[in-house]
PDB file of C-alpha atoms in Angstrom:
ATOM      1  CA  PHE M   1     113.405  65.284 144.445  1.00  0.00           C
ATOM      2  CA  THR M   2     114.639  64.864 140.752  1.00  0.00           C
ATOM      3  CA  LEU M   3     117.919  63.561 141.420  1.00  0.00           C
ATOM      4  CA  PHE M   4     115.956  60.931 143.276  1.00  0.00           C
ATOM      5  CA  GLY M   5     113.703  60.619 140.243  1.00  0.00           C
ATOM      6  CA  ALA M   6     117.086  60.330 137.870  1.00  0.00           C
ATOM      7  CA  ARG M   7     118.770  57.626 140.121  1.00  0.00           C
ATOM      8  CA  ARG M   8     115.628  55.469 140.195  1.00  0.00           C
ATOM      9  CA  PHE M   9     115.225  55.794 136.648  1.00  0.00           C
ATOM     10  CA  LYS M  10     118.560  54.949 135.723  1.00  0.00           C
ATOM     11  CA  LYS M  11     118.594  51.916 137.905  1.00  0.00           C
ATOM     12  CA  ARG M  12     115.281  50.657 136.821  1.00  0.00           C
ATOM     13  CA  SER M  13     116.831  50.776 132.859  1.00  0.00           C
ATOM     14  CA  ALA M  14     120.368  49.146 133.923  1.00  0.00           C
ATOM     15  CA  GLU M  15     117.385  46.320 135.002  1.00  0.00           C
ATOM     16  CA  GLU M  16     116.043  46.181 131.894  1.00  0.00           C
ATOM     17  CA  ARG M  17     119.387  44.912 130.473  1.00  0.00           C
ATOM     18  CA  CYS M  18     121.015  41.592 130.289  1.00  0.00           C
ATOM     19  CA  ARG M  19     124.153  39.940 128.630  1.00  0.00           C
ATOM     20  CA  LEU M  20     123.582  36.551 127.190  1.00  0.00           C
ATOM     21  CA  ARG M  21     126.849  33.851 126.845  1.00  0.00           C
ATOM     22  CA  VAL M  22     124.747  31.667 123.868  1.00  0.00           C
ATOM     23  CA  SER M  23     126.854  28.283 123.356  1.00  0.00           C
ATOM     24  CA  TYR M  24     127.197  25.812 120.245  1.00  0.00           C
ATOM     25  CA  GLY M  25     129.252  23.176 118.928  1.00  0.00           C
ATOM     26  CA  GLY M  26     132.317  24.138 121.286  1.00  0.00           C
ATOM     27  CA  LYS M  27     131.745  28.031 120.539  1.00  0.00           C
ATOM     28  CA  SER M  28     130.514  30.797 122.373  1.00  0.00           C
ATOM     29  CA  ILE M  29     129.428  34.397 121.592  1.00  0.00           C
ATOM     30  CA  GLU M  30     128.228  37.258 124.245  1.00  0.00           C
ATOM     31  CA  LEU M  31     125.517  39.252 123.482  1.00  0.00           C
ATOM     32  CA  GLU M  32     123.561  42.480 124.681  1.00  0.00           C
ATOM     33  CA  GLY M  33     119.848  41.795 125.842  1.00  0.00           C
ATOM     34  CA  LEU M  34     116.845  43.742 126.473  1.00  0.00           C
ATOM     35  CA  PHE M  35     114.191  42.759 128.633  1.00  0.00           C
ATOM     36  CA  ASP M  36     110.793  42.415 126.507  1.00  0.00           C
ATOM     37  CA  SER M  37     107.434  42.342 128.599  1.00  0.00           C
ATOM     38  CA  GLY M  38     105.660  42.127 125.315  1.00  0.00           C
ATOM     39  CA  ASN M  39     107.944  38.903 124.144  1.00  0.00           C
ATOM     40  CA  LEU M  40     105.542  36.218 124.935  1.00  0.00           C
ATOM     41  CA  LEU M  41     106.901  34.006 122.184  1.00  0.00           C
ATOM     42  CA  ARG M  42     106.999  30.282 123.220  1.00  0.00           C
ATOM     43  CA  GLU M  43     108.267  27.241 121.373  1.00  0.00           C
ATOM     44  CA  PRO M  44     105.301  24.840 120.792  1.00  0.00           C
ATOM     45  CA  ILE M  45     106.014  21.596 121.953  1.00  0.00           C
ATOM     46  CA  SER M  46     107.754  22.214 125.383  1.00  0.00           C
ATOM     47  CA  ALA M  47     106.537  25.886 125.891  1.00  0.00           C
ATOM     48  CA  ARG M  48     110.113  26.950 126.728  1.00  0.00           C
ATOM     49  CA  PRO M  49     110.388  30.917 126.336  1.00  0.00           C
ATOM     50  CA  CYS M  50     112.091  32.234 123.274  1.00  0.00           C
ATOM     51  CA  ILE M  51     114.557  34.687 123.213  1.00  0.00           C
ATOM     52  CA  VAL M  52     114.249  36.847 120.035  1.00  0.00           C
ATOM     53  CA  VAL M  53     117.878  37.348 118.073  1.00  0.00           C
ATOM     54  CA  SER M  54     118.672  38.554 114.402  1.00  0.00           C
ATOM     55  CA  THR M  55     120.039  35.423 112.452  1.00  0.00           C
ATOM     56  CA  SER M  56     123.141  38.149 111.282  1.00  0.00           C
ATOM     57  CA  THR M  57     124.027  38.144 115.171  1.00  0.00           C
ATOM     58  CA  LEU M  58     124.542  34.376 115.357  1.00  0.00           C
ATOM     59  CA  GLY M  59     126.787  34.238 111.999  1.00  0.00           C
ATOM     60  CA  GLU M  60     129.890  33.502 114.131  1.00  0.00           C
ATOM     61  CA  LEU M  61     128.709  30.570 115.411  1.00  0.00           C
ATOM     62  CA  LEU M  62     126.281  28.599 114.133  1.00  0.00           C
ATOM     63  CA  PRO M  63     127.190  26.764 110.925  1.00  0.00           C
ATOM     64  CA  LYS M  64     126.846  28.458 107.768  1.00  0.00           C
ATOM     65  CA  THR M  65     124.680  25.756 106.303  1.00  0.00           C
ATOM     66  CA  LEU M  66     122.256  25.866 109.286  1.00  0.00           C
ATOM     67  CA  LEU M  67     121.761  29.850 108.931  1.00  0.00           C
ATOM     68  CA  ARG M  68     121.102  29.408 104.797  1.00  0.00           C
ATOM     69  CA  ALA M  69     118.889  26.775 105.595  1.00  0.00           C
ATOM     70  CA  ILE M  70     116.553  28.898 108.051  1.00  0.00           C
ATOM     71  CA  ALA M  71     117.258  32.209 105.667  1.00  0.00           C
ATOM     72  CA  GLU M  72     115.339  30.007 102.901  1.00  0.00           C
ATOM     73  CA  LYS M  73     113.056  28.000 105.352  1.00  0.00           C
ATOM     74  CA  ARG M  74     114.458  24.496 103.685  1.00  0.00           C
ATOM     75  CA  THR M  75     115.249  22.089 107.016  1.00  0.00           C
ATOM     76  CA  GLU M  76     115.495  19.348 104.723  1.00  0.00           C
ATOM     77  CA  GLU M  77     119.497  19.981 104.240  1.00  0.00           C
ATOM     78  CA  LEU M  78     120.246  19.820 107.542  1.00  0.00           C
ATOM     79  CA  SER M  79     121.616  16.748 109.637  1.00  0.00           C
ATOM     80  CA  ARG M  80     119.410  14.647 111.652  1.00  0.00           C
ATOM     81  CA  GLU M  81     120.984  16.652 114.914  1.00  0.00           C
ATOM     82  CA  GLU M  82     120.489  19.934 113.638  1.00  0.00           C
ATOM     83  CA  ALA M  83     116.985  19.237 112.480  1.00  0.00           C
ATOM     84  CA  SER M  84     116.202  17.950 115.794  1.00  0.00           C
ATOM     85  CA  ARG M  85     116.843  20.949 117.376  1.00  0.00           C
ATOM     86  CA  ILE M  86     114.599  23.155 115.614  1.00  0.00           C
ATOM     87  CA  ARG M  87     111.179  24.084 115.988  1.00  0.00           C
ATOM     88  CA  VAL M  88     108.182  26.074 113.920  1.00  0.00           C
ATOM     89  CA  VAL M  89     107.183  29.362 115.841  1.00  0.00           C
ATOM     90  CA  PHE M  90     104.990  31.586 114.702  1.00  0.00           C
ATOM     91  CA  MET M  91     105.501  35.390 116.428  1.00  0.00           C
ATOM     92  CA  LYS M  92     102.814  38.031 116.193  1.00  0.00           C
ATOM     93  CA  THR M  93     104.133  41.156 115.934  1.00  0.00           C
ATOM     94  CA  ALA M  94     103.010  45.290 115.221  1.00  0.00           C
ATOM     95  CA  SER M  95     103.311  44.420 111.353  1.00  0.00           C
ATOM     96  CA  GLY M  96     101.426  41.204 111.452  1.00  0.00           C
ATOM     97  CA  GLU M  97     101.756  37.170 111.855  1.00  0.00           C
ATOM     98  CA  LYS M  98     104.594  34.988 110.815  1.00  0.00           C
ATOM     99  CA  MET M  99     106.418  31.874 110.869  1.00  0.00           C
ATOM    100  CA  SER M 100     109.760  31.686 111.974  1.00  0.00           C
ATOM    101  CA  TYR M 101     112.022  29.027 113.622  1.00  0.00           C
ATOM    102  CA  ALA M 102     113.397  28.391 117.273  1.00  0.00           C
ATOM    103  CA  PHE M 103     116.933  26.790 118.011  1.00  0.00           C
ATOM    104  CA  ARG M 104     117.559  24.930 120.603  1.00  0.00           C
ATOM    105  CA  MET M 105     121.355  25.745 121.703  1.00  0.00           C
ATOM    106  CA  ASP M 106     123.817  24.037 123.894  1.00  0.00           C
ATOM    107  CA  LYS M 107     123.832  26.463 126.209  1.00  0.00           C
ATOM    108  CA  ILE M 108     122.106  30.001 127.116  1.00  0.00           C
ATOM    109  CA  GLU M 109     123.515  31.583 130.189  1.00  0.00           C
ATOM    110  CA  LEU M 110     122.608  35.020 131.483  1.00  0.00           C
ATOM    111  CA  ASP M 111     123.429  37.548 133.603  1.00  0.00           C
ATOM    112  CA  VAL M 112     121.086  40.099 135.304  1.00  0.00           C
ATOM    113  CA  GLY M 113     124.976  41.748 137.281  1.00  0.00           C
ATOM    114  CA  ARG M 114     124.631  38.816 139.808  1.00  0.00           C
ATOM    115  CA  GLY M 115     127.279  36.754 137.277  1.00  0.00           C
ATOM    116  CA  MET M 116     126.088  34.247 134.645  1.00  0.00           C
ATOM    117  CA  SER M 117     123.323  31.428 135.027  1.00  0.00           C
ATOM    118  CA  GLU M 118     122.239  28.934 132.564  1.00  0.00           C
ATOM    119  CA  VAL M 119     118.607  29.428 131.621  1.00  0.00           C
ATOM    120  CA  ASP M 120     116.208  26.868 129.541  1.00  0.00           C
ATOM    121  CA  ALA M 121     115.005  28.561 126.631  1.00  0.00           C
ATOM    122  CA  PHE M 122     115.215  28.438 122.789  1.00  0.00           C
ATOM    123  CA  LEU M 123     116.677  31.007 120.147  1.00  0.00           C
ATOM    124  CA  ALA M 124     113.666  32.198 117.809  1.00  0.00           C
ATOM    125  CA  PHE M 125     115.181  33.763 114.638  1.00  0.00           C
ATOM    126  CA  SER M 126     113.839  37.084 112.966  1.00  0.00           C
ATOM    127  CA  GLU M 127     115.178  38.397 109.605  1.00  0.00           C
ATOM    128  CA  VAL M 128     114.714  41.953 110.888  1.00  0.00           C
ATOM    129  CA  ALA M 129     118.393  43.318 112.865  1.00  0.00           C
ATOM    130  CA  ILE M 130     117.451  43.515 116.226  1.00  0.00           C
ATOM    131  CA  ARG M 131     118.909  46.979 117.662  1.00  0.00           C
ATOM    132  CA  ALA M 132     116.851  48.309 120.551  1.00  0.00           C
ATOM    133  CA  HIS M 133     119.123  50.728 122.637  1.00  0.00           C
ATOM    134  CA  GLY M 134     121.811  48.966 121.586  1.00  0.00           C
ATOM    135  CA  ALA M 135     120.546  45.268 122.701  1.00  0.00           C
ATOM    136  CA  SER M 136     121.008  42.955 119.592  1.00  0.00           C
ATOM    137  CA  ALA M 137     118.320  40.225 121.368  1.00  0.00           C
ATOM    138  CA  LEU M 138     114.816  40.330 123.211  1.00  0.00           C
ATOM    139  CA  VAL M 139     114.438  38.052 126.518  1.00  0.00           C
ATOM    140  CA  PRO M 140     111.250  37.632 127.930  1.00  0.00           C
ATOM    141  CA  THR M 141     110.832  39.122 131.629  1.00  0.00           C
ATOM    142  CA  GLU M 142     110.234  36.057 133.089  1.00  0.00           C
ATOM    143  CA  LEU M 143     113.682  34.786 132.867  1.00  0.00           C
ATOM    144  CA  ALA M 144     115.067  37.394 134.854  1.00  0.00           C
ATOM    145  CA  ILE M 145     111.897  36.388 137.172  1.00  0.00           C
ATOM    146  CA  MET M 146     113.331  32.730 137.081  1.00  0.00           C
ATOM    147  CA  ARG M 147     116.653  33.678 138.167  1.00  0.00           C
TER     148      ARG M 147
END
């Protein structure tokens, strides 16, 4: 019975993890994701789900001017194309509510063990480094179900 329970737990925890490939401007990075049933964050205009990542995680991928504008919450410095990809989102966390930005990447792909497939989502930026169980992204559970 214990052996069966351990195998079931191992399988269940493996299903809670995923790999993400995020692409922008001809470059891509891969991230380790953790499915989070509490992540109900949505981009307010299209109602697309948001994957929460720390800004520092995307340092190699996004232009420094974009990262600085997001960190300082000053989007007037951005190009028209970059500004059209940004949305304001309001996050509710255990520590309260706060305003943040979500960004539409060129492509986001998700792999839960069956190969990469594209998902329709935004990346929402958090100043807090996300390092839950080695993951660097909190992925809404609905994105696993939609696949």
